[in-house]
Short mmCIF file of C-alpha atoms and ligand atoms in Angstrom, two decimals:
data_model
loop_
_atom_site.label_atom_id
_atom_site.label_comp_id
_atom_site.label_asym_id
_atom_site.label_seq_id
_atom_site.Cartn_x
_atom_site.Cartn_y
_atom_site.Cartn_z
CA MET A 82 163.19 104.74 160.69
CA GLN A 83 162.36 105.60 164.49
CA GLN A 84 165.06 107.74 165.02
CA ARG A 85 164.30 109.88 161.55
CA LEU A 86 161.10 110.04 162.50
CA GLU A 87 161.86 111.62 166.43
CA GLU A 88 164.14 114.03 164.38
CA ILE A 89 161.16 115.72 162.57
CA TYR A 90 158.83 115.65 164.77
CA LYS A 91 161.15 117.63 166.78
CA LYS A 92 161.65 120.17 163.93
CA ILE A 93 157.79 120.29 163.74
CA GLU A 94 157.71 120.93 167.12
CA THR A 95 160.22 124.25 167.41
CA LYS A 96 158.80 125.48 164.50
CA LEU A 97 155.05 125.16 165.87
CA GLU A 98 156.46 126.75 168.50
CA ALA A 99 158.27 129.71 167.48
CA GLU A 100 154.85 130.38 164.87
CA CYS A 101 152.60 130.38 167.81
CA GLY A 102 154.91 132.62 169.22
CA ARG A 103 154.29 135.50 166.80
CA MET A 104 150.73 134.80 165.41
CA GLY A 105 148.94 135.90 167.90
CA ASP A 106 145.40 135.99 166.44
CA LYS A 107 146.16 135.90 163.31
CA ILE A 108 144.90 132.87 160.64
CA PRO A 109 147.44 132.01 157.93
CA TYR A 110 147.27 130.51 154.89
CA ILE A 111 150.00 131.50 152.32
CA PRO A 112 153.32 132.92 153.77
CA GLU A 113 154.42 136.34 151.52
CA ASN A 114 158.37 136.68 151.60
CA GLY A 115 158.16 134.20 154.75
CA VAL A 116 155.31 135.79 156.72
CA TYR A 117 151.74 135.08 156.87
CA PRO A 118 149.29 137.71 156.24
CA ASP A 119 145.90 137.45 158.27
CA MET A 120 142.70 135.86 156.87
CA ARG A 121 140.94 137.75 159.44
CA GLU A 122 141.33 140.58 157.42
CA ARG A 123 141.35 139.30 154.17
CA ASN A 124 138.31 136.59 154.14
CA ILE A 125 137.08 135.36 157.23
CA SER A 126 135.23 132.76 155.73
CA PHE A 127 137.41 131.08 153.19
CA TRP A 128 137.99 127.45 153.14
CA THR A 129 140.68 127.10 154.98
CA ASN A 130 140.73 129.25 158.11
CA GLY A 131 140.11 125.73 160.21
CA PHE A 132 143.55 124.40 159.32
CA TRP A 133 146.06 125.93 161.62
CA ALA A 134 144.00 125.59 164.73
CA GLY A 135 144.06 122.21 163.64
CA MET A 136 147.27 121.42 163.40
CA LEU A 137 147.71 123.20 167.00
CA TRP A 138 145.21 120.65 168.15
CA GLN A 139 146.71 117.57 167.10
CA MET A 140 150.04 118.94 168.34
CA TYR A 141 147.91 120.20 171.63
CA SER A 142 146.44 116.22 171.78
CA ALA A 143 149.99 114.79 171.72
CA GLU A 144 151.89 117.76 174.23
CA LYS A 145 149.18 118.89 176.12
CA LYS A 146 151.39 122.11 176.02
CA GLU A 147 149.02 125.25 176.50
CA ILE A 148 150.33 127.03 174.05
CA TYR A 149 148.75 124.86 171.45
CA LYS A 150 145.07 124.98 173.00
CA GLU A 151 145.07 128.87 173.37
CA THR A 152 146.36 129.57 169.88
CA ALA A 153 144.11 127.22 168.10
CA ARG A 154 140.86 128.65 170.26
CA ARG A 155 142.01 132.53 169.18
CA THR A 156 140.95 131.12 165.54
CA GLU A 157 138.01 129.48 166.52
CA ALA A 158 136.81 132.51 168.58
CA ALA A 159 137.61 134.66 164.97
CA LEU A 160 135.70 132.18 163.39
CA ASP A 161 131.79 133.47 164.37
CA LYS A 162 132.26 135.61 162.54
CA ALA A 163 131.47 133.57 159.85
CA LEU A 164 129.09 132.38 161.40
CA GLU A 165 127.42 135.64 161.97
CA GLN A 166 127.68 136.56 158.31
CA PHE A 167 126.16 132.63 157.04
CA THR A 168 126.24 133.42 153.41
CA ASN A 169 129.60 133.40 152.25
CA LEU A 170 130.00 130.15 153.99
CA HIS A 171 129.24 126.63 151.75
CA HIS A 172 130.09 123.35 152.32
CA ASP A 173 133.90 123.45 153.09
CA VAL A 174 132.57 124.10 157.26
CA GLY A 175 133.85 120.59 157.59
CA PHE A 176 136.84 121.77 156.71
CA GLN A 177 136.53 124.97 159.23
CA PHE A 178 134.57 123.99 161.85
CA LEU A 179 136.26 120.10 162.84
CA HIS A 180 139.38 121.22 162.88
CA THR A 181 138.60 124.60 166.03
CA ALA A 182 135.46 124.00 167.33
CA VAL A 183 135.09 120.12 167.09
CA ALA A 184 138.45 119.62 167.66
CA ASP A 185 138.17 122.27 170.93
CA TYR A 186 135.06 120.00 172.28
CA ARG A 187 136.28 116.90 171.62
CA LEU A 188 139.49 116.86 173.29
CA THR A 189 138.26 119.57 176.06
CA GLY A 190 134.26 119.11 176.58
CA ARG A 191 134.40 122.48 176.19
CA GLU A 192 130.38 123.65 175.76
CA GLU A 193 130.50 126.71 173.81
CA ALA A 194 132.68 125.06 171.29
CA LYS A 195 129.90 122.29 170.93
CA VAL A 196 127.22 124.76 170.37
CA ARG A 197 129.93 125.84 167.58
CA GLY A 198 129.97 122.78 166.00
CA LEU A 199 126.52 121.86 165.28
CA HIS A 200 125.60 125.36 164.59
CA ALA A 201 128.12 124.71 161.04
CA ALA A 202 126.94 120.85 160.84
CA THR A 203 123.09 122.46 160.63
CA LEU A 204 124.41 124.95 157.78
CA LEU A 205 125.80 122.25 155.86
CA ALA A 206 123.46 119.54 156.29
CA GLY A 207 120.75 122.64 155.01
CA ARG A 208 122.68 122.18 151.93
CA PHE A 209 121.68 118.62 151.09
CA ASN A 210 119.92 118.37 148.02
CA PRO A 211 117.15 115.62 148.66
CA ILE A 212 116.30 115.68 144.34
CA GLY A 213 119.66 114.43 143.43
CA ASN A 214 120.98 113.57 147.09
CA TYR A 215 124.37 115.57 147.01
CA ILE A 216 125.75 118.38 148.88
CA ARG A 217 125.69 121.82 146.61
CA ALA A 218 129.75 122.21 147.01
CA TRP A 219 130.05 126.14 145.68
CA ASN A 220 127.58 129.14 146.12
CA VAL A 221 126.83 131.29 143.42
CA VAL A 222 130.05 133.52 143.02
CA ASN A 223 131.79 136.35 141.04
CA GLY A 224 135.18 134.96 140.27
CA GLY A 225 137.22 131.87 140.34
CA PHE A 226 138.24 129.30 137.75
CA GLU A 227 134.98 128.42 136.51
CA ALA A 228 132.21 130.43 134.34
CA LYS A 229 131.65 133.83 136.52
CA ASN A 230 128.09 134.02 138.03
CA GLN A 231 127.09 130.65 137.01
CA ASN A 232 123.97 128.90 139.37
CA ARG A 233 126.18 126.31 140.96
CA ALA A 234 123.08 124.73 142.87
CA GLY A 235 123.67 121.21 141.18
CA TRP A 236 128.02 121.32 141.35
CA MET A 237 128.91 118.78 144.14
CA ILE A 238 132.88 118.28 144.37
CA ILE A 239 134.88 115.42 145.67
CA ASP A 240 136.06 117.37 148.13
CA CYS A 241 133.35 117.59 150.03
CA LEU A 242 134.04 113.68 151.39
CA MET A 243 136.20 116.21 153.70
CA ASN A 244 133.77 117.99 155.06
CA ILE A 245 131.32 114.69 155.73
CA PRO A 246 132.25 113.33 159.09
CA LEU A 247 131.14 116.61 160.53
CA LEU A 248 127.42 115.34 159.52
CA TYR A 249 128.74 111.95 161.70
CA TRP A 250 129.92 114.11 164.58
CA ALA A 251 126.57 115.65 164.61
CA GLY A 252 124.53 113.20 163.71
CA GLU A 253 126.09 110.97 167.54
CA GLU A 254 125.93 114.13 169.12
CA LEU A 255 122.91 114.41 168.90
CA ASP A 256 121.31 111.10 168.45
CA ASP A 257 119.64 112.32 165.81
CA PRO A 258 120.31 109.65 162.65
CA ARG A 259 118.85 112.68 159.92
CA PHE A 260 122.97 113.74 159.89
CA ALA A 261 124.34 110.49 159.15
CA CYS A 262 121.26 109.25 156.44
CA ILE A 263 122.28 113.08 154.85
CA ALA A 264 126.58 111.89 154.64
CA ASP A 265 125.96 108.79 153.00
CA GLN A 266 123.06 109.41 150.80
CA HIS A 267 126.08 112.12 149.34
CA ALA A 268 129.25 109.68 149.87
CA HIS A 269 126.86 107.10 147.79
CA THR A 270 126.11 109.76 144.91
CA ALA A 271 129.90 111.54 145.30
CA LEU A 272 130.72 107.53 144.09
CA LYS A 273 128.05 106.87 140.92
CA THR A 274 129.08 110.08 139.30
CA MET A 275 133.05 110.95 140.61
CA LEU A 276 135.23 107.51 140.91
CA ARG A 277 136.36 106.54 136.93
CA GLY A 278 136.99 103.10 136.21
CA ASP A 279 140.62 103.81 136.36
CA GLY A 280 140.64 104.36 139.63
CA SER A 281 141.18 108.23 139.01
CA CYS A 282 138.01 110.57 139.81
CA ASN A 283 136.33 113.85 138.97
CA HIS A 284 136.97 116.93 140.89
CA ILE A 285 132.95 117.95 139.74
CA ALA A 286 129.74 116.88 138.80
CA ILE A 287 126.69 118.63 138.00
CA VAL A 288 122.94 117.57 138.03
CA ASP A 289 119.91 119.31 137.13
CA PRO A 290 119.27 120.29 141.06
CA ALA A 291 116.12 120.36 139.79
CA THR A 292 115.40 116.77 138.20
CA GLY A 293 118.68 114.95 139.90
CA GLU A 294 119.56 113.90 136.53
CA PHE A 295 123.44 113.68 135.83
CA LEU A 296 124.46 116.48 133.28
CA GLU A 297 128.14 116.28 133.33
CA THR A 298 131.49 116.47 135.07
CA SER A 299 133.60 119.58 134.44
CA GLY A 300 137.20 120.20 134.69
CA GLY A 301 138.26 121.88 138.15
CA GLN A 302 141.19 122.82 139.99
CA GLY A 303 142.91 120.53 137.67
CA TYR A 304 144.31 121.31 133.94
CA GLY A 305 140.79 119.76 132.43
CA VAL A 306 138.54 118.33 131.84
CA GLY A 307 138.69 114.25 131.82
CA SER A 308 142.49 115.12 133.55
CA SER A 309 143.55 114.11 137.28
CA TRP A 310 144.02 117.11 139.91
CA SER A 311 146.27 115.17 142.32
CA ARG A 312 144.49 117.16 145.50
CA GLY A 313 141.17 115.86 143.93
CA GLN A 314 142.82 112.21 144.24
CA ALA A 315 144.10 112.90 147.72
CA TRP A 316 140.37 113.88 148.76
CA ALA A 317 139.04 110.68 147.32
CA VAL A 318 141.18 108.35 149.17
CA TYR A 319 140.95 109.97 152.69
CA GLY A 320 137.60 110.69 152.40
CA PHE A 321 136.02 107.52 150.96
CA ALA A 322 138.34 105.77 153.77
CA LEU A 323 136.67 108.00 156.25
CA ALA A 324 133.54 107.29 154.54
CA TYR A 325 133.69 103.48 155.14
CA MET A 326 135.12 104.48 158.87
CA HIS A 327 131.79 106.31 159.50
CA THR A 328 129.02 103.62 158.31
CA GLY A 329 131.37 100.18 157.49
CA LYS A 330 129.89 99.63 154.48
CA THR A 331 132.60 98.22 152.05
CA GLU A 332 131.98 100.20 148.70
CA TYR A 333 133.84 102.97 150.49
CA LEU A 334 136.92 101.09 151.54
CA ASP A 335 137.04 99.35 147.88
CA ALA A 336 136.73 103.03 146.12
CA ALA A 337 139.43 104.40 148.62
CA LYS A 338 141.87 101.24 148.01
CA GLN A 339 141.37 102.40 144.14
CA VAL A 340 142.14 105.60 144.25
CA ALA A 341 145.03 104.84 146.50
CA HIS A 342 146.38 102.43 144.00
CA TYR A 343 146.06 105.02 141.69
CA PHE A 344 147.97 107.61 143.03
CA ILE A 345 150.65 105.24 144.19
CA ALA A 346 150.78 104.73 140.49
CA ASN A 347 151.07 107.98 139.65
CA ILE A 348 154.28 109.10 141.93
CA ALA A 349 156.43 106.42 141.53
CA SER A 350 158.17 108.02 138.45
CA THR A 351 158.23 111.62 140.97
CA GLY A 352 159.90 109.99 144.26
CA TYR A 353 156.81 109.04 145.74
CA VAL A 354 155.39 112.85 145.68
CA SER A 355 152.62 114.05 143.56
CA VAL A 356 152.78 117.00 140.56
CA VAL A 357 150.11 118.55 140.52
CA ASP A 358 147.68 117.06 137.61
CA PHE A 359 148.88 113.23 137.17
CA ARG A 360 146.98 113.60 133.84
CA ALA A 361 148.98 116.64 132.94
CA PRO A 362 151.51 117.53 130.17
CA LYS A 363 154.96 117.00 131.08
CA GLU A 364 156.10 120.82 130.76
CA PRO A 365 155.01 123.07 133.24
CA PHE A 366 156.32 120.82 135.82
CA MET A 367 154.48 121.90 139.29
CA TRP A 368 154.73 119.76 142.91
CA ASP A 369 152.00 119.91 144.81
CA THR A 370 152.77 118.60 148.34
CA THR A 371 149.87 119.25 150.25
CA ALA A 372 148.37 115.96 147.68
CA THR A 373 150.65 114.34 148.96
CA ALA A 374 150.32 114.62 152.88
CA CYS A 375 147.35 114.66 152.16
CA ALA A 376 146.97 111.02 150.60
CA ALA A 377 149.52 109.80 152.70
CA CYS A 378 147.27 110.70 155.73
CA GLY A 379 144.33 108.75 154.19
CA MET A 380 146.57 105.91 153.22
CA LEU A 381 147.42 105.47 156.55
CA GLN A 382 143.82 105.42 157.69
CA ILE A 383 143.29 102.73 155.29
CA ALA A 384 145.96 100.89 156.88
CA GLU A 385 144.72 100.92 159.98
CA MET A 386 141.15 99.56 158.97
CA VAL A 387 142.01 96.43 156.10
CA PRO A 388 143.03 92.74 157.10
CA GLU A 389 146.67 92.27 158.50
CA LEU A 390 148.84 90.61 154.66
CA GLU A 391 147.11 94.50 153.13
CA LYS A 392 148.39 96.66 155.65
CA SER A 393 152.11 97.17 154.39
CA LEU A 394 150.68 98.33 150.85
CA TYR A 395 149.46 101.55 152.36
CA TYR A 396 150.96 102.46 155.07
CA ASP A 397 154.95 101.32 153.58
CA ALA A 398 153.21 103.72 150.56
CA ALA A 399 152.18 106.70 153.22
CA GLU A 400 155.41 106.28 155.29
CA LYS A 401 157.54 106.76 152.16
CA MET A 402 155.67 109.89 150.83
CA LEU A 403 155.91 111.41 153.82
CA MET A 404 159.80 110.52 154.34
CA ALA A 405 159.96 112.39 151.03
CA LEU A 406 158.15 115.27 152.10
CA ALA A 407 160.32 115.91 155.32
CA GLU A 408 163.69 115.59 153.36
CA ASP A 409 163.54 117.57 149.92
CA HIS A 410 160.25 119.83 150.72
CA CYS A 411 160.22 121.33 154.30
CA CYS A 412 161.51 124.65 155.42
CA TRP A 413 162.98 124.16 158.71
CA ASN A 414 163.92 127.61 159.42
CA PRO A 415 161.92 128.53 162.47
CA GLU A 416 162.13 132.29 161.54
CA GLU A 417 159.71 131.56 158.67
CA ASP A 418 156.57 130.92 158.50
CA GLY A 419 155.10 127.87 156.62
CA ILE A 420 156.30 124.11 156.60
CA LEU A 421 155.62 121.84 153.90
CA LYS A 422 156.92 123.94 150.67
CA ASN A 423 155.55 123.14 146.48
CA GLY A 424 152.14 123.34 147.73
CA THR A 425 149.66 124.52 144.72
CA VAL A 426 146.50 125.89 145.01
CA ALA A 427 145.41 124.75 141.33
CA TYR A 428 147.10 124.12 137.72
CA HIS A 429 145.98 127.15 136.33
CA ARG A 430 147.00 129.66 139.05
CA GLU A 431 149.75 132.91 139.24
CA ALA A 432 153.31 132.51 140.40
CA ASP A 433 152.29 133.06 143.86
CA GLU A 434 149.58 130.25 144.50
CA ILE A 435 152.03 127.48 142.55
CA GLU A 436 155.08 125.54 144.36
CA VAL A 437 154.57 127.33 147.88
CA PRO A 438 153.92 126.41 151.64
CA ILE A 439 149.61 126.30 152.06
CA ILE A 440 148.46 125.76 155.32
CA TYR A 441 146.54 122.76 154.96
CA GLY A 442 149.70 121.07 153.31
CA ASP A 443 151.02 121.29 157.13
CA TYR A 444 148.00 120.47 158.70
CA PHE A 445 148.31 116.74 156.42
CA PHE A 446 152.36 116.59 156.85
CA VAL A 447 152.24 117.23 161.10
CA GLU A 448 148.93 114.58 160.64
CA GLY A 449 150.91 112.12 158.46
CA ILE A 450 153.93 112.47 161.11
CA LEU A 451 151.72 111.88 164.16
CA ARG A 452 149.88 109.46 163.02
CA LEU A 453 152.99 107.44 162.07
CA ARG A 454 154.08 108.39 166.30
CA LYS A 455 150.65 106.78 166.97
CA GLN A 456 150.06 109.81 168.20
CA GLY A 457 147.27 111.08 166.02
CA PHE A 458 143.94 112.30 166.92
CA MET A 459 141.05 111.43 165.09
CA ILE A 460 140.33 114.73 163.74
CA TRP A 461 137.93 113.47 160.89
N1 LIG B 219 138.74 122.07 148.64
C1 LIG B 219 139.73 123.25 147.22
C2 LIG B 219 140.98 122.55 147.03
O1 LIG B 219 141.78 121.50 147.57
O2 LIG B 219 141.79 123.83 146.78
#
């Protein structure tokens, strides 16, 4: 296993050094004909814009090569425009700024990076609704997979569990308990409204923003209402594990374990790689490798926090998942952008967002491999 891991790691290094060499200031998302377009031109506020830098900070932490640091800082500087524009940002500032400014600050102590991170954390805290005890997910947007121009003030989504670590960081940095309080209230509401009895999770929960009354769970990026979007399950595995890591509350660890068991049961028949929705018709068949990579990282985190006799369940599953990805779902050609193939943005999407490399797939794959090498940097 160790030798296999070393081979994979070497290929990651070759690939990322080649990508760094040609990326310049570009921010990647999904490559087109093997080449990343530049998200600075398409949408500087897009939720995935931190993952490239996050992956490079992971590598910098492991290798201390300047190229990773310098390239990551280019994205960090570019995201100042998103902070200035402000109105296009939403709860995903966690993904965007933990992976850029906060990672920079944690690894190098750079003061301007800390300030960026605190701006983002303040924005996230400002989205908290104290009536329903949740962090509002999206803004009113003119498009997307749900009704247009909908008031989304009462919407919370499972993905946000991965954003709230920004609040734990800010609270510690400022020695101000309000940030952790907001994060914990949100995680508790997510647990109550989104975790189902069978260990799966809803993607979206909607409450009345004026009364806090729970209204409904809605479909989201999966097949439909009541289905089981695999990346949503992955956000829950890792997100609840992180909520436990930050609070020590066993209700979150139990939730993370339940969703992990559900995830493992649902990938057993597909070679330890996830399809896009575990409760969708068998056809059309669509992989989502990004869910596999993210859930594997969550399981490795759980393995670090449970008693010795429980560890192997989570560790072994994660290892099998990451090895299956490395074996059958990676593009190792250094001339082509993107490592992890077969990521899917959402169930109901056009072909150019189905079974393609997506930057967050690469991020979680690299984090997972570094974790297996005991070199992971805790970015969350
Ligand atoms: N957070 C949005 C997604 O997972 O696609």
